[in-house]
Amino acid sequence: MSTTDAVWSEQDTTPSAIEAALRRLVVECHAATEQCVPARTLNLVCVVDREWSGEIANRLRRVGRYHASRTVVCAVEPHRRTIDAQATISVGGDTRAGEFAAMRELVVVRVGEHHLHDLDTIVDPLVVTDLRTAVWSPHGHPEAVDALTTGRAGGTPIAQVVLTDAVDEPEVGAALARACELAERSEVVDLAWLRCTPWRERLAAAYDPPARRSELHTLSKVSVRYRRDSLVSGLLLVGWLCSRLRWRPDQLTRHGELLRGRARARRGEVELRLEPVDEMSTPGLAGVETRSDRGTMLALERGEGGLTARRREPAKRRGDDVFEHVWTVLGASRGEPGILGEGIRHALMVDPTFKPALMAARRLLGQRQ
Amino acid sequence: MTTTTAGQTTGPEDNPLVEGLERLPVHPTALVIFGATGDLARRKLLPALYNLAHEGALPERFGLVGSARSEMTDDAFKQMAIQSVREFSRRAPDEKVLAKLFADTRYVIGSFDDHEVYEGLTDALDELDKTAGLSLNRCFYLSTAPRFFPVIVDCLGRHDLADREHAEVRVIIEKPFGRSLEEARKLNARVLSVFDELQVFRIDHYLGKETVQNVLALRFANNMFEPLWNRNYIDHVQITASEDIGIGSRAGYYDSAGALRDLVQNHMLQLVSLLCMEPPVAFEADAVRDEKAKVLRAISAPRPEEVAQMAVRAQYAAGTVAGADVPGYHEEEGVPEDSQTETFAALRLEVHNWRWAGVPMYLRTGKRLARKVTEIAVTLKPVPHVAFQAPQMSTGVRPNVLVLTMQPNEGVSLSIGAKIPGSRMAIRTVNMEFLYGTAFLSQSPEAYERLIIDAMRGDATLFTRNDEVEAQWRICDPILKTWETMPWPLPEYPAGSQGPAEARNLLIGDSRWRMI
């Protein structure tokens, strides 16, 4: 696979000069290879510490086909007063006659911390107008996210979507509170939430056969196991069940490593239990188990080639054996590089169940709404 | 769409957990592939199943049973399936998923009219139910030569495999659905004597392509096109499905089918119906198919004496493609010397309804043409008055053309007149282009992935209904019958060309075929 790059850079530059350079590079690229066309899907603005920008660049490279069409990396240096920039347009692949190749546009802007409060004024000319814009700020810098998601003088904000990973936040309660605050004015795509998606899909599927749908309303216990750093994913999954099934959760209490609590459902109480595990290589959930007051049990665990599912049903008649089945629910792991790509893809979508799940997760932590 | 029967698409009111999910659950299903060792199964169906498994899109309980005449053990079939995925999947397989997918796969050997095959299938399917602890839905995929379709359907009925309590049974039937109107009617009658129409999924894999479905999105999700989408503004429509390759190793099939049966009778008439249909009340199977069927019914079947004026056929002669000399159709391996099978077909049709009366629909398809392209080009009528009168100024004023391209570059382009930079008011045509690959982050799934999962889910929107199939044959049958009586040899066109000169005779007025 060959790659064509057109590069421009300038020190002590301005946003307008960068924007003009980008327009020129697009024309140059097209003149060099008529088959290359600008991709117009999503702007992604990344706000990163300069010293860690290489690591972020690596993560972005590994997202594969889910890359944003224009990525603007704002590399923050503590005492910088001026703006340096480098713009690169790459056209990857050997294109055959009659085919096209999409351009990837990358702008790296070096800014100082003092620029962050007004970052919108720097980024505005650099994003493609009318495209959705997502902001991802993995090293903190909330002031930059606020600048991009709050419209200046009551105007339209530059970014409509905030990409975040609550697992990276040092304190779970603060992470959920911040996500909630951002969700008031933007759409939030939380990688911690996306890590729950396969589990949500499988729980939905397990209770989808008509004969099993009514079982959802008889659930009496939910246990979630999570990697030690991924409590927030566990809380969001339990919050999702609470919001979808209209359970009213109480605050969880800590019993050693365990978090336990209850939710009030229409038919009675549901016991909730969250437990950390150590043996997982990637963040997210390790397993989910549900039990119903009819005596049925469903357990989903990470396994080879997908999730290992186990379902137990009580004996129908006295003397019968307990009915238990174990099978694999097929699906390939996306891995951590994949989850960032999923996050970028989800920046184009709206998941109406995230916010209610987030609210319920906050109630589980005893946070006031 | 919301129902409570097993395997139908569910809504949040039935299962509150599905709200917000990209992938809706599919009822646990056992899939039986007849013709499981054939080319289609190896190249398309098994890789599609793998990709669905990779994405986590298969039902949570899924079982596969292959059936064919080839002598093979369960293990040998599993190995063949795994090898097919490795060879033909659109993505490199995850070996763990691949191994799990086919771990419990069964193979039932035998001839499709042999009752032991169906006893073997019954045993295999019952065992899958037992292992799952519930009644799995059953999908029978007929990926065999068409002569076996009625045989298999009859046998499924006789062996009580066509319906069951507490679960759905569906049958997926590959194309071609008959070789003539009479055959299609007979086949429909046989199929519907065993299955209810709601259980039958007639595959036209074109309908599973994202860009074909996008014809509906373009028309009904954008207000700017609908006011123009009628005889007042549209001059004519050209639908082209051309290939630069020859028949390859498919002489046996192709020589008995020909271009009209292979592409026009099914795919291209489906494109006409999608392009011309009225807005459906909802994007649901019968609502969409009702509207498509109306369009097909509004196309008159030609009388024999009209065929020469509205249809052209031809065969490719030796020529040059991509700089290399290639043989003519008669020199291809397996083609009879006296073959009269057309490798090119072009038609002029008209949809006789209020919206489309008087708008010619030109269809053409062929092998060994200049390049591979599938597109619908909608040419608007010219502006009523050209203000830029001087010749040097007006040379570029052309009617707008909206082109929906299905392959190779999936997208939409609109040609518009624009001023050439300079002091004169000179106009030339430029294109506004939209390319799928540049506008969406997702990779389109293969058509078969979409169609298999839709069939398992019981959503027939992208499948052809019995009345559509018969309406399509009603249009093509008289053409084929007339061609059979016409003197031969057929007109020829050089391989690598734009097609036969005779195709120009179909065009009305100043129209020209678009360059392939």
CSV table of C-alpha atoms in Angstrom, one decimal, chain A:
chain,number,residue,atom,x,y,z
A,1,MET,CA,0.0,0.0,0.0
A,2,SER,CA,1.6,3.3,-1.1
A,3,THR,CA,0.8,6.6,0.5
A,4,THR,CA,1.0,10.0,-1.0
A,5,ASP,CA,1.6,12.9,1.5
A,6,ALA,CA,1.3,16.6,1.0
A,7,VAL,CA,2.8,18.5,3.9
A,8,TRP,CA,2.8,22.1,4.9
A,9,SER,CA,4.2,23.6,8.1
A,10,GLU,CA,4.8,27.0,9.6
A,11,GLN,CA,6.0,28.4,12.9
A,12,ASP,CA,4.3,31.3,14.6
A,13,THR,CA,1.4,31.0,12.3
A,14,THR,CA,-2.4,31.9,12.4
A,15,PRO,CA,-5.5,29.8,12.0
A,16,SER,CA,-6.3,31.6,8.7
A,17,ALA,CA,-2.9,30.7,7.3
A,18,ILE,CA,-3.4,27.0,8.3
A,19,GLU,CA,-6.9,27.0,6.7
A,20,ALA,CA,-5.5,28.5,3.5
A,21,ALA,CA,-2.7,25.9,3.5
A,22,LEU,CA,-5.3,23.1,3.8
A,23,ARG,CA,-7.3,24.4,0.9
A,24,ARG,CA,-4.1,24.6,-1.2
A,25,LEU,CA,-3.0,21.0,-0.2
A,26,VAL,CA,-6.4,19.6,-1.2
A,27,VAL,CA,-6.0,21.2,-4.7
A,28,GLU,CA,-2.4,20.0,-4.9
A,29,CYS,CA,-3.3,16.5,-3.9
A,30,HIS,CA,-6.1,16.4,-6.5
A,31,ALA,CA,-3.9,17.8,-9.2
A,32,ALA,CA,-1.3,15.0,-8.4
A,33,THR,CA,-3.8,12.2,-8.3
A,34,GLU,CA,-7.2,13.0,-9.8
A,35,GLN,CA,-8.7,9.9,-8.1
A,36,CYS,CA,-8.2,11.3,-4.6
A,37,VAL,CA,-11.1,13.1,-3.1
A,38,PRO,CA,-11.6,14.8,0.2
A,39,ALA,CA,-13.5,12.7,2.7
A,40,ARG,CA,-16.3,14.6,4.4
A,41,THR,CA,-17.6,12.8,7.4
A,42,LEU,CA,-16.4,14.0,10.7
A,43,ASN,CA,-14.0,16.5,12.2
A,44,LEU,CA,-12.2,15.3,15.3
A,45,VAL,CA,-10.4,17.8,17.5
A,46,CYS,CA,-8.0,16.1,19.9
A,47,VAL,CA,-6.6,18.2,22.8
A,48,VAL,CA,-3.5,16.5,24.1
A,49,ASP,CA,-0.4,17.2,26.1
A,50,ARG,CA,2.5,17.8,23.8
A,51,GLU,CA,4.7,15.3,25.5
A,52,TRP,CA,2.1,12.5,25.0
A,53,SER,CA,1.1,13.5,21.5
A,54,GLY,CA,3.1,10.7,20.0
A,55,GLU,CA,1.2,8.1,22.0
A,56,ILE,CA,-2.1,9.7,20.9
A,57,ALA,CA,-1.0,9.7,17.3
A,58,ASN,CA,-0.3,6.0,17.6
A,59,ARG,CA,-3.8,5.3,19.0
A,60,LEU,CA,-5.4,7.3,16.2
A,61,ARG,CA,-3.4,5.4,13.6
A,62,ARG,CA,-4.7,2.1,15.0
A,63,VAL,CA,-8.4,3.0,14.6
A,64,GLY,CA,-8.2,1.7,11.0
A,65,ARG,CA,-11.0,2.6,8.7
A,66,TYR,CA,-12.9,4.5,11.3
A,67,HIS,CA,-10.6,7.5,11.2
A,68,ALA,CA,-12.2,11.0,11.1
A,69,SER,CA,-12.0,12.8,7.8
A,70,ARG,CA,-10.2,15.7,9.3
A,71,THR,CA,-8.3,15.4,12.5
A,72,VAL,CA,-7.1,18.5,14.3
A,73,VAL,CA,-4.6,17.7,17.1
A,74,CYS,CA,-4.0,20.6,19.5
A,75,ALA,CA,-0.8,19.7,21.2
A,76,VAL,CA,-0.6,21.7,24.5
A,77,GLU,CA,2.7,23.1,25.8
A,78,PRO,CA,2.6,24.9,29.2
A,79,HIS,CA,4.3,28.1,28.3
A,80,ARG,CA,3.9,28.5,24.6
A,81,ARG,CA,2.6,31.9,23.4
A,82,THR,CA,2.6,31.4,19.7
A,83,ILE,CA,1.0,28.8,17.4
A,84,ASP,CA,3.1,26.4,15.2
A,85,ALA,CA,1.3,24.1,12.8
A,86,GLN,CA,1.8,21.3,10.4
A,87,ALA,CA,-0.8,20.1,8.0
A,88,THR,CA,-0.6,16.8,6.2
A,89,ILE,CA,-2.9,15.3,3.6
A,90,SER,CA,-2.4,11.6,2.9
A,91,VAL,CA,-3.9,9.4,0.2
A,92,GLY,CA,-3.4,5.8,1.0
A,93,GLY,CA,-3.6,2.8,-1.2
A,94,ASP,CA,-2.9,1.7,-4.7
A,95,THR,CA,-6.0,2.9,-6.6
A,96,ARG,CA,-7.0,1.2,-9.8
A,97,ALA,CA,-8.5,2.9,-12.8
A,98,GLY,CA,-12.0,4.1,-12.1
A,99,GLU,CA,-11.6,3.9,-8.3
A,100,PHE,CA,-11.1,6.7,-5.9
A,101,ALA,CA,-9.0,7.2,-2.8
A,102,ALA,CA,-10.2,9.3,0.2
A,103,MET,CA,-7.9,11.9,1.6
A,104,ARG,CA,-7.0,11.9,5.3
A,105,GLU,CA,-6.4,15.4,6.6
A,106,LEU,CA,-4.3,15.9,9.8
A,107,VAL,CA,-3.5,19.2,11.3
A,108,VAL,CA,-1.2,19.4,14.3
A,109,VAL,CA,-1.4,22.7,16.1
A,110,ARG,CA,1.0,23.5,18.9
A,111,VAL,CA,-0.7,25.8,21.4
A,112,GLY,CA,0.0,27.0,24.9
A,113,GLU,CA,-2.1,26.5,28.0
A,114,HIS,CA,-3.2,30.1,27.9
A,115,HIS,CA,-4.9,29.4,24.5
A,116,LEU,CA,-7.2,26.7,25.8
A,117,HIS,CA,-9.9,29.0,27.2
A,118,ASP,CA,-10.3,30.4,23.7
A,119,LEU,CA,-9.5,27.3,21.7
A,120,ASP,CA,-12.7,27.7,19.7
A,121,THR,CA,-11.2,30.8,18.0
A,122,ILE,CA,-8.2,28.8,16.8
A,123,VAL,CA,-10.1,25.6,15.8
A,124,ASP,CA,-13.0,27.3,14.1
A,125,PRO,CA,-11.3,28.0,10.8
A,126,LEU,CA,-9.7,24.5,10.8
A,127,VAL,CA,-12.8,22.3,10.9
A,128,VAL,CA,-14.9,21.6,7.8
A,129,THR,CA,-18.0,23.6,8.1
A,130,ASP,CA,-21.3,21.8,8.4
A,131,LEU,CA,-19.7,18.5,9.3
A,132,ARG,CA,-20.2,17.1,12.8
A,133,THR,CA,-17.3,17.8,15.0
A,134,ALA,CA,-16.2,15.7,18.0
A,135,VAL,CA,-13.7,16.8,20.6
A,136,TRP,CA,-11.5,14.3,22.5
A,137,SER,CA,-9.4,15.5,25.3
A,138,PRO,CA,-7.7,12.4,26.9
A,139,HIS,CA,-5.3,14.4,29.1
A,140,GLY,CA,-7.9,16.5,30.9
A,141,HIS,CA,-7.9,20.2,29.8
A,142,PRO,CA,-11.6,20.7,30.6
A,143,GLU,CA,-11.4,24.3,29.7
A,144,ALA,CA,-10.6,23.4,26.1
A,145,VAL,CA,-13.6,21.1,26.0
A,146,ASP,CA,-15.8,23.8,27.5
A,147,ALA,CA,-14.5,26.3,24.9
A,148,LEU,CA,-15.4,24.0,22.0
A,149,THR,CA,-18.8,22.8,23.3
A,150,THR,CA,-20.1,26.2,24.5
A,151,GLY,CA,-21.1,28.7,21.9
A,152,ARG,CA,-19.3,32.0,22.1
A,153,ALA,CA,-21.7,34.8,23.0
A,154,GLY,CA,-24.7,32.3,22.8
A,155,GLY,CA,-23.8,31.2,19.4
A,156,THR,CA,-23.5,27.6,18.0
A,157,PRO,CA,-20.7,25.6,19.6
A,158,ILE,CA,-18.0,24.2,17.3
A,159,ALA,CA,-18.2,20.6,18.7
A,160,GLN,CA,-21.5,18.8,19.0
A,161,VAL,CA,-20.0,15.6,20.4
A,162,VAL,CA,-17.6,14.9,23.3
A,163,LEU,CA,-15.6,11.7,23.1
A,164,THR,CA,-14.5,10.6,26.5
A,165,ASP,CA,-13.4,7.6,28.4
A,166,ALA,CA,-14.7,7.7,32.0
A,167,VAL,CA,-12.3,4.8,32.8
A,168,ASP,CA,-9.4,7.2,32.4
A,169,GLU,CA,-10.7,9.5,35.1
A,170,PRO,CA,-9.2,9.1,38.5
A,171,GLU,CA,-12.5,9.3,40.4
A,172,VAL,CA,-15.6,7.6,39.2
A,173,GLY,CA,-18.1,10.0,40.8
A,174,ALA,CA,-16.4,13.0,39.2
A,175,ALA,CA,-16.3,11.2,35.9
A,176,LEU,CA,-20.0,10.6,35.9
A,177,ALA,CA,-20.8,14.1,37.1
A,178,ARG,CA,-18.7,15.6,34.3
A,179,ALA,CA,-20.3,13.3,31.7
A,180,CYS,CA,-23.7,14.4,32.9
A,181,GLU,CA,-22.7,18.1,32.7
A,182,LEU,CA,-21.4,17.7,29.2
A,183,ALA,CA,-24.5,15.7,28.2
A,184,GLU,CA,-26.6,18.7,29.0
A,185,ARG,CA,-25.1,20.6,26.1
A,186,SER,CA,-23.5,18.0,23.8
A,187,GLU,CA,-23.8,14.4,22.9
A,188,VAL,CA,-21.4,12.3,24.9
A,189,VAL,CA,-19.8,9.2,23.5
A,190,ASP,CA,-18.2,7.5,26.4
A,191,LEU,CA,-15.8,4.6,25.6
A,192,ALA,CA,-16.7,3.1,29.0
A,193,TRP,CA,-20.3,2.9,27.7
A,194,LEU,CA,-19.3,1.4,24.4
A,195,ARG,CA,-17.4,-1.3,26.2
A,196,CYS,CA,-20.9,-2.4,27.6
A,197,THR,CA,-22.4,-2.6,24.1
A,198,PRO,CA,-21.8,-6.3,23.4
A,199,TRP,CA,-23.2,-7.1,26.9
A,200,ARG,CA,-26.2,-5.0,26.3
A,201,GLU,CA,-26.8,-6.7,22.9
A,202,ARG,CA,-26.5,-10.1,24.5
A,203,LEU,CA,-28.8,-9.4,27.4
A,204,ALA,CA,-31.3,-8.0,25.0
A,205,ALA,CA,-31.0,-11.1,22.8
A,206,ALA,CA,-31.2,-13.5,25.7
A,207,TYR,CA,-34.6,-12.0,26.8
A,208,ASP,CA,-35.9,-11.5,23.3
A,209,PRO,CA,-37.6,-14.9,22.6
A,210,PRO,CA,-41.3,-14.2,23.3
A,211,ALA,CA,-41.3,-16.9,26.0
A,212,ARG,CA,-38.5,-15.2,27.9
A,213,ARG,CA,-39.5,-11.5,27.6
A,214,SER,CA,-41.7,-11.7,30.7
A,215,GLU,CA,-38.8,-13.0,32.7
A,216,LEU,CA,-37.2,-9.5,32.5
A,217,HIS,CA,-39.9,-8.3,34.9
A,218,THR,CA,-39.1,-11.1,37.4
A,219,LEU,CA,-35.4,-10.4,37.7
A,220,SER,CA,-34.3,-10.4,41.3
A,221,LYS,CA,-30.5,-10.2,41.1
A,222,VAL,CA,-27.9,-8.7,38.8
A,223,SER,CA,-24.2,-9.2,39.3
A,224,VAL,CA,-21.6,-7.5,37.2
A,225,ARG,CA,-17.9,-8.2,37.3
A,226,TYR,CA,-15.5,-5.6,35.9
A,227,ARG,CA,-11.8,-5.0,35.5
A,228,ARG,CA,-10.6,-3.1,38.6
A,229,ASP,CA,-10.3,0.2,36.6
A,230,SER,CA,-13.6,-0.1,34.9
A,231,LEU,CA,-16.2,0.3,37.7
A,232,VAL,CA,-17.8,3.0,35.6
A,233,SER,CA,-18.6,0.5,32.8
A,234,GLY,CA,-20.2,-1.7,35.4
A,235,LEU,CA,-22.2,1.2,36.8
A,236,LEU,CA,-23.4,2.2,33.4
A,237,LEU,CA,-24.5,-1.3,32.6
A,238,VAL,CA,-26.5,-1.6,35.8
A,239,GLY,CA,-27.7,1.9,35.3
A,240,TRP,CA,-28.9,0.9,31.8
A,241,LEU,CA,-30.8,-2.1,33.2
A,242,CYS,CA,-32.4,0.2,35.8
A,243,SER,CA,-33.4,2.8,33.3
A,244,ARG,CA,-34.7,0.4,30.7
A,245,LEU,CA,-36.6,-1.8,33.2
A,246,ARG,CA,-37.8,1.2,35.3
A,247,TRP,CA,-36.1,0.1,38.4
A,248,ARG,CA,-35.4,2.8,41.0
A,249,PRO,CA,-31.9,2.2,42.3
A,250,ASP,CA,-30.7,3.1,45.8
A,251,GLN,CA,-27.1,4.0,46.6
A,252,LEU,CA,-24.7,1.1,46.6
A,253,THR,CA,-22.7,0.4,49.7
A,254,ARG,CA,-19.2,-0.9,49.9
A,255,HIS,CA,-18.5,-4.3,51.5
A,256,GLY,CA,-14.7,-4.8,51.1
A,257,GLU,CA,-14.2,-4.9,47.4
A,258,LEU,CA,-17.8,-5.5,46.7
A,259,LEU,CA,-20.4,-2.8,45.9
A,260,ARG,CA,-23.9,-3.9,46.8
A,261,GLY,CA,-27.3,-2.4,46.8
A,262,ARG,CA,-30.9,-2.7,45.7
A,263,ALA,CA,-33.3,-1.3,43.1
A,264,ARG,CA,-37.0,-1.1,43.5
A,265,ALA,CA,-38.9,-2.8,40.6
A,266,ARG,CA,-42.6,-3.0,40.2
A,267,ARG,CA,-42.7,-6.6,41.5
A,268,GLY,CA,-40.3,-6.2,44.3
A,269,GLU,CA,-36.6,-5.6,44.9
A,270,VAL,CA,-33.7,-6.4,42.7
A,271,GLU,CA,-30.3,-7.1,44.4
A,272,LEU,CA,-27.4,-5.4,42.7
A,273,ARG,CA,-23.8,-6.5,43.0
A,274,LEU,CA,-20.6,-5.2,41.4
A,275,GLU,CA,-17.3,-6.9,41.9
A,276,PRO,CA,-13.8,-6.1,40.5
A,277,VAL,CA,-11.6,-8.8,39.0
A,278,ASP,CA,-7.9,-8.7,38.3
A,279,GLU,CA,-7.2,-11.1,35.5
A,280,MET,CA,-8.4,-9.1,32.5
A,281,SER,CA,-6.0,-7.7,30.0
A,282,THR,CA,-8.3,-4.9,28.6
A,283,PRO,CA,-10.7,-2.5,30.4
A,284,GLY,CA,-14.4,-3.3,30.5
A,285,LEU,CA,-16.6,-6.0,31.9
A,286,ALA,CA,-15.7,-9.5,32.8
A,287,GLY,CA,-19.1,-11.0,33.3
A,288,VAL,CA,-22.8,-10.4,33.9
A,289,GLU,CA,-25.2,-12.7,35.8
A,290,THR,CA,-28.9,-12.3,36.2
A,291,ARG,CA,-31.3,-14.3,38.3
A,292,SER,CA,-35.0,-14.3,38.4
A,293,ASP,CA,-37.5,-15.1,41.1
A,294,ARG,CA,-38.6,-18.0,38.9
A,295,GLY,CA,-35.3,-19.6,39.7
A,296,THR,CA,-33.7,-19.0,36.3
A,297,MET,CA,-30.1,-17.8,35.9
A,298,LEU,CA,-28.2,-16.4,32.9
A,299,ALA,CA,-24.5,-15.8,33.1
A,300,LEU,CA,-22.3,-14.2,30.4
A,301,GLU,CA,-18.6,-14.4,30.7
A,302,ARG,CA,-15.7,-13.4,28.4
A,303,GLY,CA,-14.6,-16.5,26.5
A,304,GLU,CA,-12.7,-17.6,23.3
A,305,GLY,CA,-14.5,-16.5,20.1
A,306,GLY,CA,-17.2,-14.5,22.0
A,307,LEU,CA,-19.0,-14.6,25.3
A,308,THR,CA,-19.6,-17.9,27.1
A,309,ALA,CA,-23.3,-18.1,28.1
A,310,ARG,CA,-24.8,-20.3,30.7
A,311,ARG,CA,-28.5,-20.6,31.4
A,312,ARG,CA,-30.0,-22.6,34.2
A,313,GLU,CA,-33.7,-23.3,34.7
A,314,PRO,CA,-35.3,-25.0,37.6
A,315,ALA,CA,-36.7,-28.5,37.3
A,316,LYS,CA,-40.2,-28.3,35.9
A,317,ARG,CA,-41.3,-31.3,38.0
A,318,ARG,CA,-40.1,-32.8,41.2
A,319,GLY,CA,-37.4,-35.3,40.5
A,320,ASP,CA,-36.4,-33.7,37.2
A,321,ASP,CA,-32.9,-32.4,36.7
A,322,VAL,CA,-32.1,-28.7,36.7
A,323,PHE,CA,-31.8,-27.7,33.1
A,324,GLU,CA,-28.5,-26.1,32.3
A,325,HIS,CA,-27.0,-25.1,29.0
A,326,VAL,CA,-23.6,-23.6,28.1
A,327,TRP,CA,-22.8,-22.1,24.7
A,328,THR,CA,-20.8,-19.5,23.0
A,329,VAL,CA,-22.3,-16.3,21.8
A,330,LEU,CA,-20.1,-15.6,18.8
A,331,GLY,CA,-18.3,-12.3,18.3
A,332,ALA,CA,-14.7,-11.1,17.8
A,333,SER,CA,-13.2,-8.8,20.4
A,334,ARG,CA,-12.5,-5.3,19.1
A,335,GLY,CA,-9.7,-4.8,21.5
A,336,GLU,CA,-8.7,-1.4,22.8
A,337,PRO,CA,-7.6,0.1,19.4
A,338,GLY,CA,-11.0,-1.0,18.1
A,339,ILE,CA,-12.9,0.7,20.9
A,340,LEU,CA,-11.5,4.2,20.0
A,341,GLY,CA,-12.6,3.6,16.4
A,342,GLU,CA,-16.0,2.6,17.6
A,343,GLY,CA,-16.1,5.8,19.6
A,344,ILE,CA,-15.3,7.9,16.5
A,345,ARG,CA,-18.0,6.0,14.5
A,346,HIS,CA,-20.5,6.6,17.3
A,347,ALA,CA,-19.8,10.3,17.1
A,348,LEU,CA,-22.1,10.2,14.1
A,349,MET,CA,-24.9,8.5,15.9
A,350,VAL,CA,-27.2,9.2,18.8
A,351,ASP,CA,-27.9,6.6,21.5
A,352,PRO,CA,-31.0,7.7,23.4
A,353,THR,CA,-30.3,5.2,26.2
A,354,PHE,CA,-27.0,6.6,27.4
A,355,LYS,CA,-28.2,9.6,29.3
A,356,PRO,CA,-30.9,7.7,31.3
A,357,ALA,CA,-28.3,5.0,32.0
A,358,LEU,CA,-25.9,7.7,33.2
A,359,MET,CA,-28.5,9.3,35.5
A,360,ALA,CA,-29.2,5.9,37.0
A,361,ALA,CA,-25.5,5.2,37.4
A,362,ARG,CA,-25.2,8.5,39.3
A,363,ARG,CA,-28.1,7.4,41.6
A,364,LEU,CA,-26.2,4.2,42.3
A,365,LEU,CA,-23.3,6.4,43.6
A,366,GLY,CA,-25.7,8.5,45.6
A,367,GLN,CA,-25.1,11.5,43.5
A,368,ARG,CA,-27.9,14.1,43.4
A,369,GLN,CA,-29.3,14.8,39.9
